[in-house]
Amino acid sequence: MEQDFDADSFVTQAAAALDLPLSAEHRPGVVHNLAHISAIALLVMEFPLPEKTEPAPVFRP
Amino acid sequence: MSGFSGALDIAQAIRDGKMSAREAAQQALARVAALDPKLNAFTLVTSERALAEAAAIDAKRARGDTLPPLAGVPYAVKNLYDIAGVTTLAGSKIEAAKPPAARDATAVASLHKAGAVLVGALNMDEYAYGFVTENAHYGATRNPHDPSRICGGSSGGSAAAVASGMVPLALGSDTNGSIRVPAALCGIFGLKPTYGRLSRAGAFPFAASLDHVGPFARSVADLAACYDALQGPDERDPVCRQGPAEPATPELARGVKDLRVAVAGGYFAPENAELREVLMRAAKALKAARTVEIPEAARARAAAFLITAAEGGALHLPALKTRAAEFDPAVRDRLIAGALVPSAWVIAAQRFRSWYRDQVLALFQESDIILAPCAPGPAPKIGQESMELAGAKVNIRANLGIYTQPLSFIGLPVVAAPIAQAEKLPLGIQIIAAPWREALALRAAYALEQEGIAAAPIPTL
């Protein structure tokens, strides 16, 4: 996945989808961070979870 | 009464009539005036409120009323807590233009009810997104053990205020390590309770799935007393536990003979030799009998990172659209990138959280307490970008939470305990218990303190 992932064009499109203007000054940092997040996401996405695992946000005392 | 007394000592002295609450408040305000110029922990000193709260305690005593447990104890809060009549900054410039809070955060109201006296608000990383408290708007908070070093973050002002003796108690918040990392770097005790134990209402959110609030102190008894005062259900926080408080204070001195203590291995085995040594010293004192492997800890950290980025980004999206240039540059680009994260990544991270929680809970079948390092080494220098870890140069901001993040990810209660080391920068450990078993972690910390292994001496500034 990460080989094909183009963080730069993703940032452009995703920011447009959210109507989030990006200044030229901030853009490189955002692309850098998004690329970093995508590498971290791979660690989570590649893990084979049982199909029906549901999120369970709180502990029941 | 010395200038640097603990919370319970001050409350006792006031109860006994050895000092007034007014004197205690004035002494704390004088310490802040003398020490804070060297540390930059406070962003606001609430002298008027402190003296009014103290006067109310003195009036109570004069009437012969029973005083509450923290009567007259000075404390301060990370500046993300609402203080009635004060604008909540959350470390940002953007919030500074907002109206003042109409009421106290639940935690502040609870401490008021317990008799404590608020002396001010404390510096932090902007919107709690950081581990360093080098804030672009309000400056860096300095470590009382060496002012050329960081105090950790994001509750850095809270840790510095307590470690320096300015106040005996402070409140912080912890999403990925923001109580535990500064507690370790400043050499004090901190408690990140179970997710849902303490109300977060009126504390500025960061990543709601992972946000916790909790106290800092220089002794375990003070830490437990503050924690006990903060407990209780709260309709204003949907995550907050229903049901009565479970005070930890009566449990503290029960000893550790019946506790099964383990040390976390693998991912949590410290690279730093001194850290390894302090961890082993604590393990020996608590008669740790085994090493346990917390499975998939690196992946847990990754999942926590994703949830934090996405929830933080979504929370701040409106301001990122219109006022991006006013954010701290260290925070802004990470928040924007987080706002763009695909939802499937976040949901996968939440599902992984459920799987991982079950794996870790199984470890508590055979252990009551698990010990792990806290911060990966002593406090770095202010402005330092990278540090040595596992023989590699790594980014400080990204790595100070390596040992804390996989634990808050599933909301386990953890006491950060400073391990005594003469003439050296502080190092801390994490004392981890099963959900809702804060009292066990506090008992273990208390035992370490009684043996002189954990201690939070105030450095000479």
Coordinates of C-alpha atoms in Angstrom, one line a residue:
Chain A
M1 CA 0.0 0.0 0.0
E2 CA 2.6 2.6 1.0
Q3 CA 4.5 2.2 -2.2
D4 CA 1.6 3.4 -4.2
F5 CA 0.5 6.0 -1.7
D6 CA 1.1 9.5 -2.9
A7 CA 0.7 11.7 0.2
D8 CA 1.1 14.9 -1.7
S9 CA -1.9 14.3 -4.0
F10 CA -3.9 12.7 -1.2
V11 CA -3.4 15.9 0.9
T12 CA -4.7 18.0 -2.0
Q13 CA -7.8 16.0 -2.5
A14 CA -8.6 15.3 1.1
A15 CA -8.2 18.9 2.1
A16 CA -10.5 19.9 -0.8
A17 CA -13.1 17.4 0.4
L18 CA -13.0 19.0 3.8
D19 CA -12.9 22.5 2.4
L20 CA -9.7 23.0 4.3
P21 CA -7.4 25.7 2.6
L22 CA -3.7 24.9 2.9
S23 CA -1.1 27.6 2.7
A24 CA 2.0 26.9 0.6
E25 CA 4.0 27.4 3.9
H26 CA 2.1 24.7 5.8
R27 CA 1.7 22.2 3.0
P28 CA 5.1 20.5 3.1
G29 CA 4.8 19.8 6.8
V30 CA 1.3 18.4 6.4
V31 CA 2.4 16.1 3.5
H32 CA 5.4 15.0 5.6
N33 CA 3.1 14.2 8.6
L34 CA 0.5 12.5 6.5
A35 CA 3.2 10.2 4.9
H36 CA 4.4 9.4 8.5
I37 CA 0.8 8.6 9.6
S38 CA 0.3 6.4 6.6
A39 CA 3.4 4.3 7.5
I40 CA 2.1 4.0 11.0
A41 CA -1.4 3.0 9.8
L42 CA 0.2 0.2 7.8
L43 CA 1.2 -1.4 11.2
V44 CA -2.4 -1.4 12.2
M45 CA -4.0 -2.3 8.9
E46 CA -1.8 -5.3 8.3
F47 CA -2.8 -6.9 11.6
P48 CA -5.2 -9.8 11.0
L49 CA -8.1 -9.1 13.5
P50 CA -10.9 -11.6 13.9
E51 CA -13.6 -10.5 11.5
K52 CA -16.2 -9.6 14.1
T53 CA -14.0 -7.7 16.5
E54 CA -15.8 -4.5 17.5
P55 CA -14.4 -1.4 19.1
A56 CA -14.9 -1.5 22.9
P57 CA -14.0 2.0 24.2
V58 CA -14.8 1.8 27.9
F59 CA -14.2 -0.6 30.7
R60 CA -17.2 -1.8 32.6
P61 CA -16.5 -1.7 36.3
Chain B
M1 CA 5.9 24.9 58.9
S2 CA 8.6 24.7 56.2
G3 CA 7.9 26.4 52.9
F4 CA 7.9 23.1 51.1
S5 CA 5.4 21.0 53.1
G6 CA 3.2 18.3 51.6
A7 CA -0.5 18.6 51.1
L8 CA -1.6 16.5 54.0
D9 CA 0.9 18.1 56.3
I10 CA -0.5 21.5 55.4
A11 CA -4.1 20.4 55.9
Q12 CA -3.1 18.9 59.3
A13 CA -1.3 22.1 60.4
I14 CA -4.3 24.2 59.5
R15 CA -6.7 21.7 61.3
D16 CA -4.5 21.9 64.4
G17 CA -4.4 25.7 64.3
K18 CA -0.6 25.8 63.7
M19 CA -1.1 27.9 60.7
S20 CA -4.0 29.5 58.9
A21 CA -5.1 28.7 55.4
R22 CA -4.4 32.4 54.6
E23 CA -0.7 31.8 55.6
A24 CA -0.5 28.7 53.6
A25 CA -1.9 30.5 50.5
Q26 CA 0.4 33.5 51.0
Q27 CA 3.4 31.2 51.4
A28 CA 2.5 29.4 48.1
L29 CA 2.0 32.7 46.3
A30 CA 5.4 33.9 47.6
R31 CA 7.1 30.7 46.4
V32 CA 5.5 31.1 43.0
A33 CA 6.7 34.7 42.9
A34 CA 10.2 33.7 43.8
L35 CA 10.6 30.5 41.8
D36 CA 8.5 30.8 38.7
P37 CA 10.6 33.4 36.9
K38 CA 13.3 30.6 36.8
L39 CA 10.8 27.9 35.5
N40 CA 7.9 29.5 33.6
A41 CA 5.4 27.0 34.9
F42 CA 2.6 29.4 35.6
T43 CA 0.6 31.2 32.9
L44 CA -1.8 32.7 35.5
V45 CA -1.6 33.3 39.2
T46 CA -5.1 33.4 40.8
S47 CA -4.1 35.3 44.0
E48 CA -7.5 36.7 44.6
R49 CA -9.3 33.4 44.3
A50 CA -6.6 31.7 46.5
L51 CA -7.0 34.2 49.3
A52 CA -10.8 34.1 49.1
E53 CA -10.8 30.3 49.2
A54 CA -8.3 30.4 52.1
A55 CA -10.4 32.9 54.0
A56 CA -13.4 30.7 53.7
I57 CA -11.4 27.8 55.2
D58 CA -10.2 30.0 58.1
A59 CA -13.8 31.1 58.7
K60 CA -15.0 27.5 58.8
R61 CA -12.4 26.6 61.4
A62 CA -13.2 29.7 63.4
R63 CA -16.9 28.5 63.5
G64 CA -15.7 25.1 64.7
D65 CA -16.8 23.3 61.6
T66 CA -15.1 20.1 60.6
L67 CA -12.6 20.9 57.9
P68 CA -12.6 18.9 54.6
P69 CA -9.6 16.6 53.8
L70 CA -7.5 19.1 51.7
A71 CA -8.5 22.2 53.7
G72 CA -6.2 25.1 52.8
V73 CA -3.9 23.0 50.5
P74 CA -2.6 25.1 47.7
Y75 CA -2.7 23.6 44.2
A76 CA -2.6 24.6 40.5
V77 CA -4.0 23.2 37.3
K78 CA -2.9 22.7 33.7
N79 CA -4.3 25.6 31.8
L80 CA -6.8 23.4 29.9
Y81 CA -9.0 23.1 33.0
D82 CA -11.9 25.6 33.2
I83 CA -11.6 28.0 36.1
A84 CA -14.7 30.1 36.6
G85 CA -14.1 33.7 35.3
V86 CA -10.9 32.8 33.5
T87 CA -10.4 32.1 29.8
T88 CA -9.2 28.5 29.3
L89 CA -6.1 28.6 27.1
A90 CA -5.2 24.9 26.5
G91 CA -1.8 26.2 25.7
S92 CA -3.1 28.1 22.6
K93 CA -3.2 31.7 21.4
I94 CA -6.5 31.0 19.6
E95 CA -8.4 30.3 22.8
A96 CA -7.1 33.4 24.5
A97 CA -9.7 35.5 22.7
K98 CA -12.6 33.3 23.9
P99 CA -14.9 34.3 26.8
P100 CA -14.0 33.2 30.3
A101 CA -15.3 29.9 31.6
A102 CA -18.8 30.2 33.3
R103 CA -18.0 27.5 35.9
D104 CA -15.1 25.4 37.2
A105 CA -14.2 22.1 35.6
T106 CA -15.6 19.2 37.6
A107 CA -12.1 18.4 38.9
V108 CA -11.5 22.0 40.1
A109 CA -15.0 22.0 41.7
S110 CA -14.2 18.7 43.5
L111 CA -10.9 20.1 44.9
H112 CA -12.7 23.3 46.0
K113 CA -15.2 21.1 47.8
A114 CA -12.3 19.2 49.4
G115 CA -11.0 22.6 50.7
A116 CA -8.1 23.0 48.4
V117 CA -7.0 26.5 47.4
L118 CA -6.3 27.3 43.7
V119 CA -3.2 29.4 43.1
G120 CA -3.0 29.3 39.3
A121 CA -3.0 27.8 35.8
L122 CA 0.0 26.0 34.3
N123 CA 1.8 25.9 31.0
M124 CA 1.4 23.0 28.6
D125 CA 2.0 21.9 25.0
E126 CA -0.5 23.6 22.7
Y127 CA -3.8 21.6 22.9
A128 CA -1.9 18.9 24.8
Y129 CA -0.3 17.6 21.6
G130 CA 3.3 17.1 22.7
F131 CA 5.7 15.8 25.3
V132 CA 8.0 18.8 25.8
T133 CA 6.1 21.9 27.0
E134 CA 8.2 24.1 24.7
N135 CA 5.2 26.3 23.8
A136 CA 5.6 28.7 20.9
H137 CA 3.2 31.3 22.5
Y138 CA 4.0 31.0 26.3
G139 CA 7.6 29.8 26.2
A140 CA 9.3 26.6 27.5
T141 CA 8.7 25.4 31.0
R142 CA 12.1 24.5 32.6
N143 CA 12.9 21.4 34.6
P144 CA 13.5 22.3 38.3
H145 CA 16.3 19.7 38.5
D146 CA 18.2 21.4 35.7
P147 CA 16.6 24.5 34.1
S148 CA 18.4 24.0 30.9
R149 CA 16.3 20.9 30.4
I150 CA 12.7 20.3 29.5
C151 CA 10.2 19.3 32.1
G152 CA 8.3 16.9 29.7
G153 CA 4.8 17.4 28.6
S154 CA 2.1 18.0 27.8
S155 CA 1.4 18.7 31.5
G156 CA 4.9 20.2 31.9
G157 CA 3.9 23.2 34.0
S158 CA 2.0 20.9 36.4
A159 CA 5.1 18.7 37.0
A160 CA 7.5 21.6 37.3
A161 CA 5.2 23.4 39.8
V162 CA 5.0 20.4 42.1
A163 CA 8.7 19.3 41.6
S164 CA 10.0 22.7 42.5
G165 CA 7.8 22.9 45.7
M166 CA 5.8 25.8 44.5
V167 CA 2.6 23.8 45.2
P168 CA 2.2 20.3 46.8
L169 CA -0.5 19.3 44.3
A170 CA -1.3 19.9 40.6
L171 CA -3.7 18.5 38.1
G172 CA -2.7 17.5 34.6
S173 CA -4.2 15.4 31.8
D174 CA -2.9 12.3 30.0
T175 CA -3.9 11.1 26.5
N176 CA -0.7 9.2 25.6
G177 CA 1.6 9.9 28.5
S178 CA 1.1 13.6 29.3
I179 CA 1.0 13.0 33.1
R180 CA 3.5 10.2 33.3
V181 CA 6.3 11.6 31.1
P182 CA 6.6 14.9 32.9
A183 CA 6.3 13.2 36.3
A184 CA 9.3 11.0 35.3
L185 CA 11.4 13.8 33.9
C186 CA 10.7 16.1 36.9
G187 CA 11.1 13.3 39.5
I188 CA 7.6 13.3 41.1
F189 CA 4.6 11.0 41.5
G190 CA 1.7 11.2 39.0
L191 CA -1.4 9.1 38.6
K192 CA -3.1 8.4 35.3
P193 CA -6.3 6.6 36.5
T194 CA -8.4 4.1 34.7
Y195 CA -10.1 5.5 31.6
G196 CA -13.5 6.8 32.8
R197 CA -12.5 6.9 36.5
L198 CA -12.3 10.7 36.9
S199 CA -14.6 13.2 35.2
R200 CA -13.0 15.2 32.4
A201 CA -15.9 17.7 32.2
G202 CA -14.6 21.2 31.8
A203 CA -11.1 20.0 30.8
F204 CA -10.3 21.0 27.2
P205 CA -10.5 17.7 25.2
F206 CA -7.8 16.4 22.9
A207 CA -8.6 12.9 21.7
A208 CA -11.7 11.9 23.6
S209 CA -11.2 8.2 23.2
L210 CA -8.0 8.4 25.1
D211 CA -8.3 11.5 27.4
H212 CA -7.7 11.1 31.1
V213 CA -7.3 13.6 33.9
G214 CA -5.2 13.0 37.0
P215 CA -3.0 14.5 39.8
F216 CA 0.7 15.1 40.6
A217 CA 2.3 15.1 44.0
R218 CA 5.6 14.6 45.9
S219 CA 4.3 11.8 48.1
V220 CA 2.0 8.8 47.5
A221 CA -0.2 9.8 50.4
D222 CA -0.8 13.2 48.9
L223 CA -1.3 11.7 45.4
A224 CA -3.9 9.3 46.8
A225 CA -5.7 12.1 48.9
C226 CA -6.0 14.2 45.8
Y227 CA -7.2 11.3 43.7
D228 CA -9.8 10.4 46.3
A229 CA -11.1 14.0 46.3
L230 CA -11.5 13.9 42.5
Q231 CA -13.6 10.7 42.4
G232 CA -17.3 10.5 41.9
P233 CA -19.8 10.1 39.1
D234 CA -20.5 13.1 36.8
E235 CA -23.3 13.5 34.2
R236 CA -21.2 16.1 32.4
D237 CA -18.7 13.4 31.2
P238 CA -20.3 10.6 29.3
V239 CA -17.3 8.3 29.9
C240 CA -17.2 8.9 33.7
R241 CA -18.0 5.8 35.8
Q242 CA -21.2 5.6 37.7
G243 CA -21.3 4.5 41.3
P244 CA -19.6 5.5 44.4
A245 CA -16.0 6.5 44.9
E246 CA -13.5 3.8 45.9
P247 CA -11.0 5.7 48.1
A248 CA -7.4 4.5 47.8
T249 CA -6.1 6.2 50.9
P250 CA -7.3 3.6 53.4
E251 CA -5.6 0.9 51.3
L252 CA -2.1 2.5 51.1
A253 CA -0.4 0.9 54.1
R254 CA -1.7 -2.6 53.5
G255 CA 1.7 -3.6 52.2
V256 CA 2.6 -5.6 49.1
K257 CA 3.1 -9.1 50.5
D258 CA 0.0 -10.4 48.8
L259 CA 0.6 -8.6 45.5
R260 CA 1.9 -10.6 42.5
V261 CA 4.4 -8.3 40.8
A262 CA 5.8 -8.7 37.3
V263 CA 8.1 -6.7 35.1
A264 CA 7.2 -6.0 31.4
G265 CA 9.8 -7.4 29.1
G266 CA 10.3 -7.3 25.3
Y267 CA 9.2 -3.9 24.0
F268 CA 9.4 -2.4 27.5
A269 CA 12.9 -3.6 28.3
P270 CA 14.8 -0.3 28.7
E271 CA 17.7 0.5 26.4
N272 CA 19.1 3.1 28.9
A273 CA 21.3 1.3 31.4
E274 CA 20.5 3.6 34.3
L275 CA 16.8 3.2 33.6
R276 CA 17.3 -0.6 33.6
E277 CA 19.0 -0.3 37.0
V278 CA 16.2 1.7 38.6
L279 CA 13.6 -0.5 37.2
M280 CA 15.4 -3.6 38.6
R281 CA 15.8 -1.9 42.0
A282 CA 12.0 -1.3 42.2
A283 CA 11.3 -4.9 40.9
K284 CA 13.6 -6.3 43.6
A285 CA 11.9 -4.3 46.4
L286 CA 8.5 -5.4 45.3
K287 CA 9.7 -9.0 44.9
A288 CA 8.7 -9.2 41.2
A289 CA 8.7 -12.9 40.4
R290 CA 8.3 -12.9 36.7
T291 CA 8.7 -11.1 33.4
V292 CA 5.6 -10.7 31.2
E293 CA 5.3 -9.9 27.6
I294 CA 2.7 -7.3 26.7
P295 CA 1.9 -8.5 23.2
E296 CA 1.9 -6.2 20.2
A297 CA 2.9 -3.1 22.2
A298 CA 4.4 -1.4 19.2
R299 CA 1.2 -1.8 17.2
A300 CA -0.7 -0.5 20.2
R301 CA 1.3 2.6 20.1
A302 CA 0.7 3.0 16.4
A303 CA -3.0 2.6 16.9
A304 CA -3.0 5.2 19.7
F305 CA -1.1 7.5 17.4
L306 CA -3.7 7.2 14.7
I307 CA -6.7 7.8 17.0
T308 CA -5.0 10.8 18.6
A309 CA -4.1 12.3 15.2
A310 CA -7.6 11.8 13.8
E311 CA -9.6 12.9 16.8
G312 CA -7.3 15.9 17.5
G313 CA -7.5 16.9 13.9
A314 CA -11.2 16.6 13.7
L315 CA -11.7 18.5 16.9
H316 CA -9.7 21.5 15.7
L317 CA -10.8 21.4 12.0
P318 CA -12.9 24.6 12.2
A319 CA -9.9 26.7 13.5
L320 CA -7.5 24.9 11.1
K321 CA -9.6 26.1 8.2
T322 CA -9.6 29.8 9.2
R323 CA -6.7 30.4 11.6
A324 CA -4.0 27.8 10.8
A325 CA -1.2 30.4 11.1
E326 CA -2.1 31.1 14.7
F327 CA -1.4 27.5 15.9
D328 CA 1.9 26.5 17.4
P329 CA 3.9 25.3 14.3
A330 CA 5.0 22.2 16.3
V331 CA 1.3 21.2 16.5
R332 CA -0.4 22.7 13.5
D333 CA 0.9 20.4 10.7
R334 CA 0.2 17.2 12.8
L335 CA -3.3 18.4 13.5
I336 CA -4.0 19.2 9.8
A337 CA -2.6 15.8 8.7
G338 CA -4.7 14.1 11.4
A339 CA -7.8 15.8 10.1
L340 CA -7.2 14.2 6.7
V341 CA -6.8 10.6 8.0
P342 CA -9.1 8.0 6.3
S343 CA -11.7 6.8 8.6
A344 CA -10.9 3.1 8.0
W345 CA -7.5 3.6 9.6
V346 CA -9.1 5.0 12.8
I347 CA -11.8 2.3 13.0
A348 CA -9.2 -0.4 12.5
A349 CA -7.2 1.2 15.3
Q350 CA -10.3 1.2 17.6
R351 CA -11.0 -2.5 16.7
F352 CA -7.4 -3.4 17.4
R353 CA -7.7 -1.6 20.7
S354 CA -10.5 -4.1 21.7
W355 CA -8.4 -7.1 20.7
Y356 CA -5.3 -5.8 22.4
R357 CA -7.2 -4.9 25.6
D358 CA -8.3 -8.5 25.9
Q359 CA -4.8 -9.8 25.5
V360 CA -3.4 -7.4 28.2
L361 CA -6.3 -8.1 30.6
A362 CA -5.4 -11.8 30.4
L363 CA -2.0 -10.9 31.9
F364 CA -3.7 -9.7 35.1
Q365 CA -5.0 -13.2 35.8
E366 CA -1.5 -14.0 37.0
S367 CA -0.1 -10.6 38.0
D368 CA -1.6 -7.7 40.1
I369 CA 1.1 -5.2 39.2
I370 CA 3.2 -4.9 36.1
L371 CA 6.3 -2.6 36.2
A372 CA 7.7 -0.8 33.2
P373 CA 9.9 2.2 32.5
C374 CA 8.2 5.6 32.2
A375 CA 10.1 8.1 30.0
P376 CA 12.9 6.5 27.9
G377 CA 15.7 8.4 29.7
P378 CA 16.4 11.6 31.7
A379 CA 15.1 15.0 30.6
P380 CA 16.6 16.2 27.3
K381 CA 17.9 19.8 26.8
I382 CA 15.5 22.5 25.8
G383 CA 15.6 22.9 22.1
Q384 CA 17.2 19.4 21.6
E385 CA 15.7 17.7 18.6
S386 CA 17.0 14.1 18.8
M387 CA 18.2 11.6 21.4
E388 CA 19.9 8.1 21.4
L389 CA 17.5 5.2 21.6
A390 CA 18.5 1.6 20.8
G391 CA 21.7 2.8 19.2
A392 CA 19.8 5.1 16.8
K393 CA 19.2 8.8 16.8
V394 CA 15.5 9.4 17.1
N395 CA 13.2 12.4 17.3
I396 CA 12.5 13.4 20.9
R397 CA 9.0 14.7 20.5
A398 CA 7.9 11.5 18.8
N399 CA 9.6 9.1 21.2
L400 CA 9.2 10.3 24.8
G401 CA 6.0 8.4 25.0
I402 CA 7.1 5.0 23.7
Y403 CA 6.6 3.3 27.1
T404 CA 3.4 5.2 28.1
Q405 CA 1.4 5.2 25.0
P406 CA 0.6 1.5 24.7
L407 CA -0.9 1.6 28.3
S408 CA -3.1 4.6 28.1
F409 CA -4.3 3.2 24.8
I410 CA -6.4 0.8 26.8
G411 CA -7.0 3.0 29.8
L412 CA -5.0 1.0 32.4
P413 CA -4.4 2.8 35.7
V414 CA -0.7 3.7 36.1
V415 CA 1.2 5.4 38.9
A416 CA 4.4 7.2 37.7
A417 CA 6.9 6.8 40.5
P418 CA 10.3 8.6 40.7
I419 CA 13.1 6.3 41.7
A420 CA 15.6 8.0 44.0
Q421 CA 19.1 8.6 42.6
A422 CA 21.6 10.8 44.3
E423 CA 23.1 13.6 42.2
K424 CA 21.5 12.5 39.0
L425 CA 18.6 13.7 36.8
P426 CA 15.3 12.0 37.8
L427 CA 14.1 8.7 36.2
G428 CA 10.7 7.2 36.8
I429 CA 8.9 3.9 36.4
Q430 CA 5.3 3.0 35.7
I431 CA 3.4 0.9 38.2
I432 CA 0.5 -0.6 36.2
A433 CA -2.6 -2.3 37.5
A434 CA -5.7 -3.8 36.1
P435 CA -8.7 -1.5 35.3
W436 CA -10.2 0.1 38.4
R437 CA -7.4 -1.2 40.6
E438 CA -5.7 2.2 41.1
A439 CA -5.4 1.3 44.8
L440 CA -3.1 -1.6 44.1
A441 CA -0.7 0.6 42.0
L442 CA -0.8 3.2 44.8
R443 CA -0.1 0.6 47.4
A444 CA 3.0 -0.6 45.5
A445 CA 4.2 3.0 45.1
Y446 CA 3.7 3.6 48.8
A447 CA 5.7 0.5 49.6
L448 CA 8.6 1.8 47.4
E449 CA 8.4 5.2 49.0
Q450 CA 8.5 3.6 52.6
E451 CA 11.6 1.7 51.6
G452 CA 13.3 4.9 50.3
I453 CA 13.3 3.6 46.7
A454 CA 10.8 6.0 45.4
A455 CA 11.3 9.6 46.4
A456 CA 10.6 13.1 45.2
P457 CA 13.2 15.4 46.8
I458 CA 12.9 19.1 46.0
P459 CA 16.0 20.3 44.1
T460 CA 17.7 23.6 45.1
L461 CA 17.1 26.1 42.4

